[in-house]
Tab-separated table of C-alpha atoms in Angstrom:
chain	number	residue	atom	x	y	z
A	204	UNK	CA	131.724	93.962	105.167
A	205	UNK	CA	132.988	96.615	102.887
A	206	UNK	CA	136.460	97.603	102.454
A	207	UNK	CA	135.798	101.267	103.525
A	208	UNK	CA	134.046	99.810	106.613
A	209	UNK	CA	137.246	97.508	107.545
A	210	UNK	CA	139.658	99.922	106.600
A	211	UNK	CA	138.141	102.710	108.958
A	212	UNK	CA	137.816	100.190	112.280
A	213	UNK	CA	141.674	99.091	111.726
A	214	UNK	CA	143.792	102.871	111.643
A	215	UNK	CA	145.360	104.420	114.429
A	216	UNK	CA	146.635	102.474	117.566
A	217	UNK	CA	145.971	98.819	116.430
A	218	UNK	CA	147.632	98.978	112.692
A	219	UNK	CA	150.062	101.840	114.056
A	220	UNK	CA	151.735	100.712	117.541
A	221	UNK	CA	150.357	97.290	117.887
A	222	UNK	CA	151.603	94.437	116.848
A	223	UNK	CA	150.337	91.317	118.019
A	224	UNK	CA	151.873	88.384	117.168
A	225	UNK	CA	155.651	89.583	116.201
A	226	UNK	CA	157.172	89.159	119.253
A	227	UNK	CA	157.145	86.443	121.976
A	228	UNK	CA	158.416	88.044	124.810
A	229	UNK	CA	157.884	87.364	128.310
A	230	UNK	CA	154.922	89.426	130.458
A	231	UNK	CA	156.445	91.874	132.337
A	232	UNK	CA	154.661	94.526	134.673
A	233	UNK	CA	155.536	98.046	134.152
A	234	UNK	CA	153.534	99.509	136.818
A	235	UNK	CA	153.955	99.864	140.591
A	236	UNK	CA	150.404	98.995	142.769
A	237	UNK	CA	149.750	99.899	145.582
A	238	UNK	CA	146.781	99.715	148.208
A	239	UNK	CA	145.453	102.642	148.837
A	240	UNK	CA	142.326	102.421	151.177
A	241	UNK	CA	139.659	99.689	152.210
A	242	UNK	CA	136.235	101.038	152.252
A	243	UNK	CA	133.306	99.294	154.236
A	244	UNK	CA	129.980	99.936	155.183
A	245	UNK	CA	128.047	99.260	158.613
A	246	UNK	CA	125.578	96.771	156.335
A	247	UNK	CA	128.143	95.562	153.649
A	248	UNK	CA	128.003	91.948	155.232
A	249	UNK	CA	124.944	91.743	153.308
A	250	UNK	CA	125.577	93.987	149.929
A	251	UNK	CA	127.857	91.751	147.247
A	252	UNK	CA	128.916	94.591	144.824
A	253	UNK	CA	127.780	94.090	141.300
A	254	UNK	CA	129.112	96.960	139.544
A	255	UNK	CA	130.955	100.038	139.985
A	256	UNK	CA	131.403	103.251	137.752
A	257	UNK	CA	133.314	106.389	138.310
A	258	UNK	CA	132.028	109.623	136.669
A	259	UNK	CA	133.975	111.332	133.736
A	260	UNK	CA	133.088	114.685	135.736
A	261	UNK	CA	135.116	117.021	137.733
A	262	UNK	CA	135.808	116.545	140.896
A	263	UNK	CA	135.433	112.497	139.790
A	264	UNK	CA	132.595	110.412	141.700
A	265	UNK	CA	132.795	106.586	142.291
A	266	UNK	CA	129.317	104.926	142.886
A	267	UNK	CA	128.786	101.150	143.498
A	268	UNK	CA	125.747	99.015	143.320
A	269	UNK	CA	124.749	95.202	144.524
A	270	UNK	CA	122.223	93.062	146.297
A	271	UNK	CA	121.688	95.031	148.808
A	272	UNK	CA	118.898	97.332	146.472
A	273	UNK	CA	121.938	100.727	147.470
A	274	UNK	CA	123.872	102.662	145.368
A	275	UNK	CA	126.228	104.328	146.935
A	276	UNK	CA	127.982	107.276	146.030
A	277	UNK	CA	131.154	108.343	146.929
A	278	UNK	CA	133.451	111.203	146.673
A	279	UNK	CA	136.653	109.929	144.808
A	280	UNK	CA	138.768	112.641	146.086
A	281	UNK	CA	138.408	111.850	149.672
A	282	UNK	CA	138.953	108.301	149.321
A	283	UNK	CA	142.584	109.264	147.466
A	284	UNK	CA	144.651	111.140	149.865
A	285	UNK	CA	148.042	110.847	148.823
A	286	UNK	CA	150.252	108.408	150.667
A	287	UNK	CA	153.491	106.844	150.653
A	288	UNK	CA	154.029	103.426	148.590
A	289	UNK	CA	154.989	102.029	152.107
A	290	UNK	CA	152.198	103.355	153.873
A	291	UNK	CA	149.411	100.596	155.198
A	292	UNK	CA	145.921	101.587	153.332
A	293	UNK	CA	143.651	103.641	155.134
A	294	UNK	CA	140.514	101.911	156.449
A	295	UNK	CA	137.470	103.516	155.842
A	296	UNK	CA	133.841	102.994	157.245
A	297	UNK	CA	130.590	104.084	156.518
A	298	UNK	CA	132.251	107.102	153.923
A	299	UNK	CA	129.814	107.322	151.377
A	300	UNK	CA	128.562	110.549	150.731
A	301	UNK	CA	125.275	109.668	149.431
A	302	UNK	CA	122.877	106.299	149.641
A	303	UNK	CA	120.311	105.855	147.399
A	304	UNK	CA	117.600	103.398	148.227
A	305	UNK	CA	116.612	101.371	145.203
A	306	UNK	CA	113.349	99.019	145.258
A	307	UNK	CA	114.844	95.956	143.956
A	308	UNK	CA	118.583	94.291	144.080
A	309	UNK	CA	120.864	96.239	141.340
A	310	UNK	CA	123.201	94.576	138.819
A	311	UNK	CA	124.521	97.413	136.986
A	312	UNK	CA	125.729	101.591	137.190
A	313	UNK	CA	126.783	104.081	135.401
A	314	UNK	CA	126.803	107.970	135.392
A	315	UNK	CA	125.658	109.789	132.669
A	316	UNK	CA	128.588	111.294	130.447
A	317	UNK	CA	126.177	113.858	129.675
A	318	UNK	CA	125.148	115.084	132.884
A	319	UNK	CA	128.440	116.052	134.744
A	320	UNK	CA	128.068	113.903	137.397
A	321	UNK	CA	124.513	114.661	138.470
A	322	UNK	CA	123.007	111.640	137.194
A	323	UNK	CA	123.162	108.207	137.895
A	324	UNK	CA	121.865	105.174	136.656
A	325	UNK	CA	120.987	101.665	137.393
A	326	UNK	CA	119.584	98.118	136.109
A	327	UNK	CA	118.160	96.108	138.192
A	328	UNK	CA	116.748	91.899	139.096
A	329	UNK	CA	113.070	93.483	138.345
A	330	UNK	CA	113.432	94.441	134.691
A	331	UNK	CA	114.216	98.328	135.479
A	332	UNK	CA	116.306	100.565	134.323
A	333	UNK	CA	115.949	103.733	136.746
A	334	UNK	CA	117.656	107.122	137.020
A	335	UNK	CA	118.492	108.853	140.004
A	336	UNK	CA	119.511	112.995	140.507
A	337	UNK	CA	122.548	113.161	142.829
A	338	UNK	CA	122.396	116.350	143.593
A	339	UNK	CA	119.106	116.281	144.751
A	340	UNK	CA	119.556	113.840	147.225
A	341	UNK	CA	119.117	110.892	145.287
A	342	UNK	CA	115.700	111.922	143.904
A	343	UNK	CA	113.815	109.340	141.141
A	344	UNK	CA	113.710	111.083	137.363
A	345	UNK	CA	113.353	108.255	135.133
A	346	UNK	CA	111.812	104.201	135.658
A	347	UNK	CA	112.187	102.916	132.731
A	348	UNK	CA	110.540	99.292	132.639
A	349	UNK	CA	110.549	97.667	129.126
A	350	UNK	CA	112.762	93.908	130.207
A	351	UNK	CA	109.101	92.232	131.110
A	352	UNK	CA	110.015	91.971	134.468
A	353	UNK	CA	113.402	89.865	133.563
A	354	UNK	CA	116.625	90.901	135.094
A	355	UNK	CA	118.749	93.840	133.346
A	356	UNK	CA	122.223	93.077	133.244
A	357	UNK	CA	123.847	95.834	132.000
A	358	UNK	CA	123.415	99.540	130.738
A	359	UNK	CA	125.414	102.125	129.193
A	360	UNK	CA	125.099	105.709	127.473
A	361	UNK	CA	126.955	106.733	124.623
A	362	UNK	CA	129.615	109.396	124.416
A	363	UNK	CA	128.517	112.955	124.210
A	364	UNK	CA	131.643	113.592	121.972
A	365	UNK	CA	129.281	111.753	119.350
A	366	UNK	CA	127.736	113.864	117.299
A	367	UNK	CA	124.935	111.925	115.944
A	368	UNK	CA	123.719	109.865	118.711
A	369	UNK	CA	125.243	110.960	121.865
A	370	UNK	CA	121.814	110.828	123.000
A	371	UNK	CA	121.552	107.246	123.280
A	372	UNK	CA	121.179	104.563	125.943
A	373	UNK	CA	120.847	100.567	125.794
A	374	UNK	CA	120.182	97.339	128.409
A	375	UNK	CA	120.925	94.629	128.494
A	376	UNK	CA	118.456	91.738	130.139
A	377	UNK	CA	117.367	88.168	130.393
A	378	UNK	CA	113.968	88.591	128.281
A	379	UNK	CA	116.450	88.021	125.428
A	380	UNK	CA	116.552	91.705	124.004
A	381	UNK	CA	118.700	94.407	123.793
A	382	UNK	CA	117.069	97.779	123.983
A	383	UNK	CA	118.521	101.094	123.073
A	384	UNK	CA	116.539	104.298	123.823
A	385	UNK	CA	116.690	108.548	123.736
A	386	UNK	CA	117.802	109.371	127.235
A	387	UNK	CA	116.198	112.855	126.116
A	388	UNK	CA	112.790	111.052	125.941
A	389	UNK	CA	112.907	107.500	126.507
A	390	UNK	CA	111.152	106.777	123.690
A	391	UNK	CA	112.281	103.281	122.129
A	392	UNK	CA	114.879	103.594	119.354
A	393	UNK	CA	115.591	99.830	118.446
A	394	UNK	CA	115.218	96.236	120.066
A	395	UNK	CA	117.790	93.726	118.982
A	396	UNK	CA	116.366	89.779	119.951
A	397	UNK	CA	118.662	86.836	120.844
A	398	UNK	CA	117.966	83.731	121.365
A	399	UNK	CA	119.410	83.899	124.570
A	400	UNK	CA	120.172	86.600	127.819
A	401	UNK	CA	121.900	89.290	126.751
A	402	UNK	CA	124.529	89.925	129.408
A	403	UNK	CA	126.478	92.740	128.644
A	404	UNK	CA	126.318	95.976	126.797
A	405	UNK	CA	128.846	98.902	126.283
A	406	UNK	CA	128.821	102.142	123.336
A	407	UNK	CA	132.191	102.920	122.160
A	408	UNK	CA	133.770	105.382	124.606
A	409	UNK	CA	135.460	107.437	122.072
A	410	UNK	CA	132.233	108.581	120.513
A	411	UNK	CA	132.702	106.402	117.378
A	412	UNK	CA	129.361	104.711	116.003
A	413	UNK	CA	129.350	101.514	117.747
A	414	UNK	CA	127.652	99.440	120.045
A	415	UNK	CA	128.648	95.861	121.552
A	416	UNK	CA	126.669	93.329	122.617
A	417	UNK	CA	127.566	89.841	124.441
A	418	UNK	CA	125.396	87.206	126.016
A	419	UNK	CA	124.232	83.483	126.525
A	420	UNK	CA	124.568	82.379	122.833
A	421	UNK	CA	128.385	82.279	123.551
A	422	UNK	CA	129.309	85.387	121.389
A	423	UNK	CA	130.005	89.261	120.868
A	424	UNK	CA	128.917	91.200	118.126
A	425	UNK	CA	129.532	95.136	117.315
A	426	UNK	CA	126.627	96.765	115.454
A	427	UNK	CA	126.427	99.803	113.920
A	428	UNK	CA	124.468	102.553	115.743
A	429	UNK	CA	123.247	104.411	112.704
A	430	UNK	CA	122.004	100.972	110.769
A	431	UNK	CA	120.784	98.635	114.052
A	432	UNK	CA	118.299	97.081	111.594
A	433	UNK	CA	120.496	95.783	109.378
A	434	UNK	CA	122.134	93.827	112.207
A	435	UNK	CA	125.535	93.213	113.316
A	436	UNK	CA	128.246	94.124	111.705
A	437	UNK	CA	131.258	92.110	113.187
A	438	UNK	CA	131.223	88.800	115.578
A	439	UNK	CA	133.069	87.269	117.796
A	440	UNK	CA	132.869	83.499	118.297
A	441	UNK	CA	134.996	81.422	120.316
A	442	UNK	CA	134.367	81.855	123.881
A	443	UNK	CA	132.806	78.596	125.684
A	444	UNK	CA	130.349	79.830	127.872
A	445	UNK	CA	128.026	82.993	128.268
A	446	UNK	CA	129.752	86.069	127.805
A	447	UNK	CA	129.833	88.327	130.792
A	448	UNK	CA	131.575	91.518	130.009
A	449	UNK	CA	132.303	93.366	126.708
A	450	UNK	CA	134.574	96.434	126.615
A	451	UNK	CA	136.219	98.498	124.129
A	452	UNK	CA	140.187	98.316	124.481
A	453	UNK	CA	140.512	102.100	122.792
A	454	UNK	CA	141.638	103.863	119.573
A	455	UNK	CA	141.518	101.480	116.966
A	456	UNK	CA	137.983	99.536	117.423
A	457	UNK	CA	139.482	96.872	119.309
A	458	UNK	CA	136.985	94.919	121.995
A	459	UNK	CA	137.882	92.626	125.053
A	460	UNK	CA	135.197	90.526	126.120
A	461	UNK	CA	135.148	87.975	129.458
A	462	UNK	CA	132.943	84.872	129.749
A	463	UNK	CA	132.332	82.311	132.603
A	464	UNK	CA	134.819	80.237	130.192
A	465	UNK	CA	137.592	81.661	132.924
A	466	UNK	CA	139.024	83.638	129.690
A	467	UNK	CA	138.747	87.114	128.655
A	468	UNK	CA	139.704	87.687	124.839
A	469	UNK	CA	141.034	90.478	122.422
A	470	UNK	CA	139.546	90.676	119.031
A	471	UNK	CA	140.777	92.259	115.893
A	472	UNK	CA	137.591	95.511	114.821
A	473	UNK	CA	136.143	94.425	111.774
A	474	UNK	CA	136.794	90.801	111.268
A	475	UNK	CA	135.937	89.311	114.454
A	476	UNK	CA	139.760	87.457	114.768
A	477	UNK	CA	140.736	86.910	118.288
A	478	UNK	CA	143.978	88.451	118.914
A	479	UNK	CA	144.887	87.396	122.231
A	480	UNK	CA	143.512	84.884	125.160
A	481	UNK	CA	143.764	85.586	128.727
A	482	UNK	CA	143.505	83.514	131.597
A	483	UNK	CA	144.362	83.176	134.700
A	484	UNK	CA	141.139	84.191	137.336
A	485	UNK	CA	138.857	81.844	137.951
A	486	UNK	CA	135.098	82.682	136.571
A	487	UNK	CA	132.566	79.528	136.546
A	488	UNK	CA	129.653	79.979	138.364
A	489	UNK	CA	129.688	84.188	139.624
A	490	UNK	CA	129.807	87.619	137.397
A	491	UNK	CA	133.651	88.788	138.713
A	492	UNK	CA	133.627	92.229	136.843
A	493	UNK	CA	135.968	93.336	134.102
A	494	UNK	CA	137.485	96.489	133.101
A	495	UNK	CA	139.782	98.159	130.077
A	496	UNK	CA	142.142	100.662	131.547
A	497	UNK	CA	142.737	102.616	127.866
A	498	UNK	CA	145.104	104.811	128.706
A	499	UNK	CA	147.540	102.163	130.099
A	500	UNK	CA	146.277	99.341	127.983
A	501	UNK	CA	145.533	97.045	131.127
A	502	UNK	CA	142.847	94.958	131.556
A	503	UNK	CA	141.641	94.313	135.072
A	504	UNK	CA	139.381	91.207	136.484
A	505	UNK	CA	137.688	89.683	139.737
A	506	UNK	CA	138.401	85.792	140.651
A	507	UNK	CA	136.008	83.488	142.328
A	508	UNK	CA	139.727	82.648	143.711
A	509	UNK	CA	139.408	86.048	145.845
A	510	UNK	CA	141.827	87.853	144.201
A	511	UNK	CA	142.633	90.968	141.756
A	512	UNK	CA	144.088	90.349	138.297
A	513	UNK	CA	145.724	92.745	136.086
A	514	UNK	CA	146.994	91.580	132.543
A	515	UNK	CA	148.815	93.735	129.527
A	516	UNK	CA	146.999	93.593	126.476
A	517	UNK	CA	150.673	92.638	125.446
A	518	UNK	CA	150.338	89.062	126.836
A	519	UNK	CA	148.340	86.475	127.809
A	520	UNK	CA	149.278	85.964	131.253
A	521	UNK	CA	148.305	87.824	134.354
A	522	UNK	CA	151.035	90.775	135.426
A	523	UNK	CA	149.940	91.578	138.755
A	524	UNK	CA	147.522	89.060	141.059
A	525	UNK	CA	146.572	90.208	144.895
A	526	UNK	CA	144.572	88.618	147.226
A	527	UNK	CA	141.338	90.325	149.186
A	528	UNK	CA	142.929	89.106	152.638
A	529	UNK	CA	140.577	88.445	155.042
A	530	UNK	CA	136.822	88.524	152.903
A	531	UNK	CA	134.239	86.306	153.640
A	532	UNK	CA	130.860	86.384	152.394
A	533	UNK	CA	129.511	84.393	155.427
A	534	UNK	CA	129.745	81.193	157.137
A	535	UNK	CA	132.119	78.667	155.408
A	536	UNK	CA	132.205	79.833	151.918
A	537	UNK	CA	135.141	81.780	150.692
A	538	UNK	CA	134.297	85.095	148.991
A	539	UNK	CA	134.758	86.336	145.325
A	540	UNK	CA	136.095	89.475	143.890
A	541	UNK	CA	132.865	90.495	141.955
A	542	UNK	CA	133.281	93.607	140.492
A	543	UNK	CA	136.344	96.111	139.191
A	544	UNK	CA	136.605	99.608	137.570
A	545	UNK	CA	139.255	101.817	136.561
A	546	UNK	CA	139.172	105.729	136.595
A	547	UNK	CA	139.728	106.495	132.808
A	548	UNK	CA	140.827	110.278	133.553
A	549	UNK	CA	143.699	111.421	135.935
A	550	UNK	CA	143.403	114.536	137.670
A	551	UNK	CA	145.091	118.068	138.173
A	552	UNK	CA	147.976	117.747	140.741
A	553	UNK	CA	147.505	113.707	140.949
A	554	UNK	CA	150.742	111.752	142.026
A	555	UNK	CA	149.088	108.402	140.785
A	556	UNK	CA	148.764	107.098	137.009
A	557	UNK	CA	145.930	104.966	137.566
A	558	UNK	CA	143.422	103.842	140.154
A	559	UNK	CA	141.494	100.721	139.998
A	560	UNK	CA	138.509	99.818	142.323
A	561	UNK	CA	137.750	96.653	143.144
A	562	UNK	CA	134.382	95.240	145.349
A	563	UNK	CA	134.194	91.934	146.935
A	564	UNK	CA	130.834	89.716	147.551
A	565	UNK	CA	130.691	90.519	151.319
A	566	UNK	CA	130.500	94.798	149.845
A	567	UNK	CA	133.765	95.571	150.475
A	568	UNK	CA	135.518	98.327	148.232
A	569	UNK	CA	139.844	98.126	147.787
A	570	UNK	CA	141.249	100.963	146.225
A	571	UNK	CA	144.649	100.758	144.146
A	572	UNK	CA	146.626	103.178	143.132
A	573	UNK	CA	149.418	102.549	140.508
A	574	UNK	CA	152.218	104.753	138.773
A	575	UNK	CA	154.548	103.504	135.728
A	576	UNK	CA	158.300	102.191	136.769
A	577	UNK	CA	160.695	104.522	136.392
A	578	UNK	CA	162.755	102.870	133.836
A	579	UNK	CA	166.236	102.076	134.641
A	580	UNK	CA	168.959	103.270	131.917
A	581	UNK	CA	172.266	102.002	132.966
């Protein structure tokens, strides 16, 4: 890799305000969480959530996806009326404000940044990738079905702040490929072949030129948008089982990825060093979600232990843990927290810093809300 190249991925935040290794100071939580609302739906007995997504649009929408072949979409300002720290979350049923009927189970979501909220889209256990018009009632615009019939794991869309390709979208799937496409068109703009699933996928928010990739073969890479036949351009090796989740920790190029290792990791952009190892949750045999907060630098995860975890980039150990009291996915078997997603924007007159959604296996939604400590001075 050329100087220029390393130089570039390694300014701002990460050189600037981020020091990894200097100090060795105990994890400490500077933020205050608090349960907002439970959301559940008549059917959600039988809908394990697989992925969530809010929109970057205004008024902000949340949509969720799972087994249960829905995504549902739901207006994020009703489901965060303000409340007191001390006040018990609200309990919601049956709140969606749209449900879209999709023909097989779904594995992944996301809203197009380019559409303002008006577009959804989905992967799902039949090779698809599919788009959806939410203000038409959910009506089909795009089936997109290139994966052989093999599962799609993941999809994302690039930034529309990126000048050059802010046109693009990829999957991931299980026929071994990763596919990237012109949302304008669909029309195929590069296939990158693995020699095993690919399992996650994710552009770089910011609107820089790259695109991460992480799957069966144990490892992450980060390829260049603008040269994808020249192949990768950084990897990450180190992680001992299939990675799950890749996701771009903000200004700087770095990239946290999770794996059914029970680990997620931070790596240095350009060289591929891992930075930092977290662990904590509990992720073996299920997909538990996982999710960069940039603006607060928190990383958030599922557990096959039923429970939330927050960690600071800052440290290896979990800063906040909660339990989903009371979920069951049926019968004897305890449930899993199976997806999470934080809202990357805060809006006009908000009270709240942050809010992080989580979904459980038996489909149903928590809602946190969290504001920094006021820091004490004396």
């Amino acid at each position: 890799m050329s100087n220029t190249l390393l130089a570039s991925m390694t300014t701002g935040s990460f050189q600037d305000g981020y020091k990894e290794e200097e100090e060795d100071l105990r994890p400490c939580c500077d933020w205050d969480f608090h349960l907002s609302a439970v959301v559940s739906n008549s059917d959600s007995s039988s809908d394990a959530i697989g992925a969530i997504d809010f929109s970057s649009s205004s008024p902000r929408l949340l949509a969720t996806a799972g087994i249960a072949r829905k995504i549902r979409i739901y207006s994020a300002a009703a489901l965060l009326v303000p409340t007191d720290d001390d006040s018990p979350p609200r309990h919601v049923s049956s709140s969606c404000d749209l449900c879209i009927c999709a023909p097989a189970k779904l594995s992944s979501v996301r809203f197009r940044p380019d559409a303002a909220g008006r577009v959804v889209g989905c992967g799902d256990y039949d090779g698809v990738v599919a788009e959806y018009d939410v203000e038409r009632y959910g009506a089909p615009l795009l089936e997109r079905d290139e994966h052989a019939g093999r599962r799609v794991w993941d999809i994302d869309y690039s930034s529309p702040a990126a000048a050059s390709h802010g046109h693009l979208a990829a999957s991931a799937s299980d026929d071994r490929t990763a596919q990237l496409w012109d949302s304008r068109t669909c029309e195929t703009v590069a296939v990158v072949r693995f020699s095993g699933a690919v399992c996650c996928v994710e552009f770089d928010p910011l609107g820089g030129p790259w695109l991460a990739l992480g799957g069966a073969d144990r490892n992450a890479y980060v390829y260049d948008v603008r040269k994808m036949g020249r192949g990768h351009v950084w990897e990450m090796e180190g992680h001992a089982r299939a990675v799950t989740y890749v996701r771009f920790a903000g200004e700087g190029g770095r990239v946290v990825t999770s794996a059914a290792d029970g680990t997620h990791r931070l790596w240095e952009p350009g060289t591929g060093r891992q930075v930092r190892e977290y662990a904590g949750h509990v992720s073996g045999r299920s997909f538990v979600g996982m999710g960069v907060w940039r603006g607060g630098g928190l990383i958030a995860s599922g557990s096959e232990s039923n429970e939330v975890f927050v960690y600071d980039l800052r440290w290896g150990e979990p800063i906040w843990v909660r339990g989903f009291d009371g979920v069951s996915c049926g019968g004897d078997e305890k449930g899993f927290v199976s997806a999470v997603c934080w809202s990357q924007k805060k809006e006009e007159g908000e009270e709240m810093d942050g809010v992080l959604v989580a979904g459980g296996s038996d489909g149903v939604l928590q809602i946190f809300v969290c504001k920094r400590k006021e820091m004490d001075l004396d």
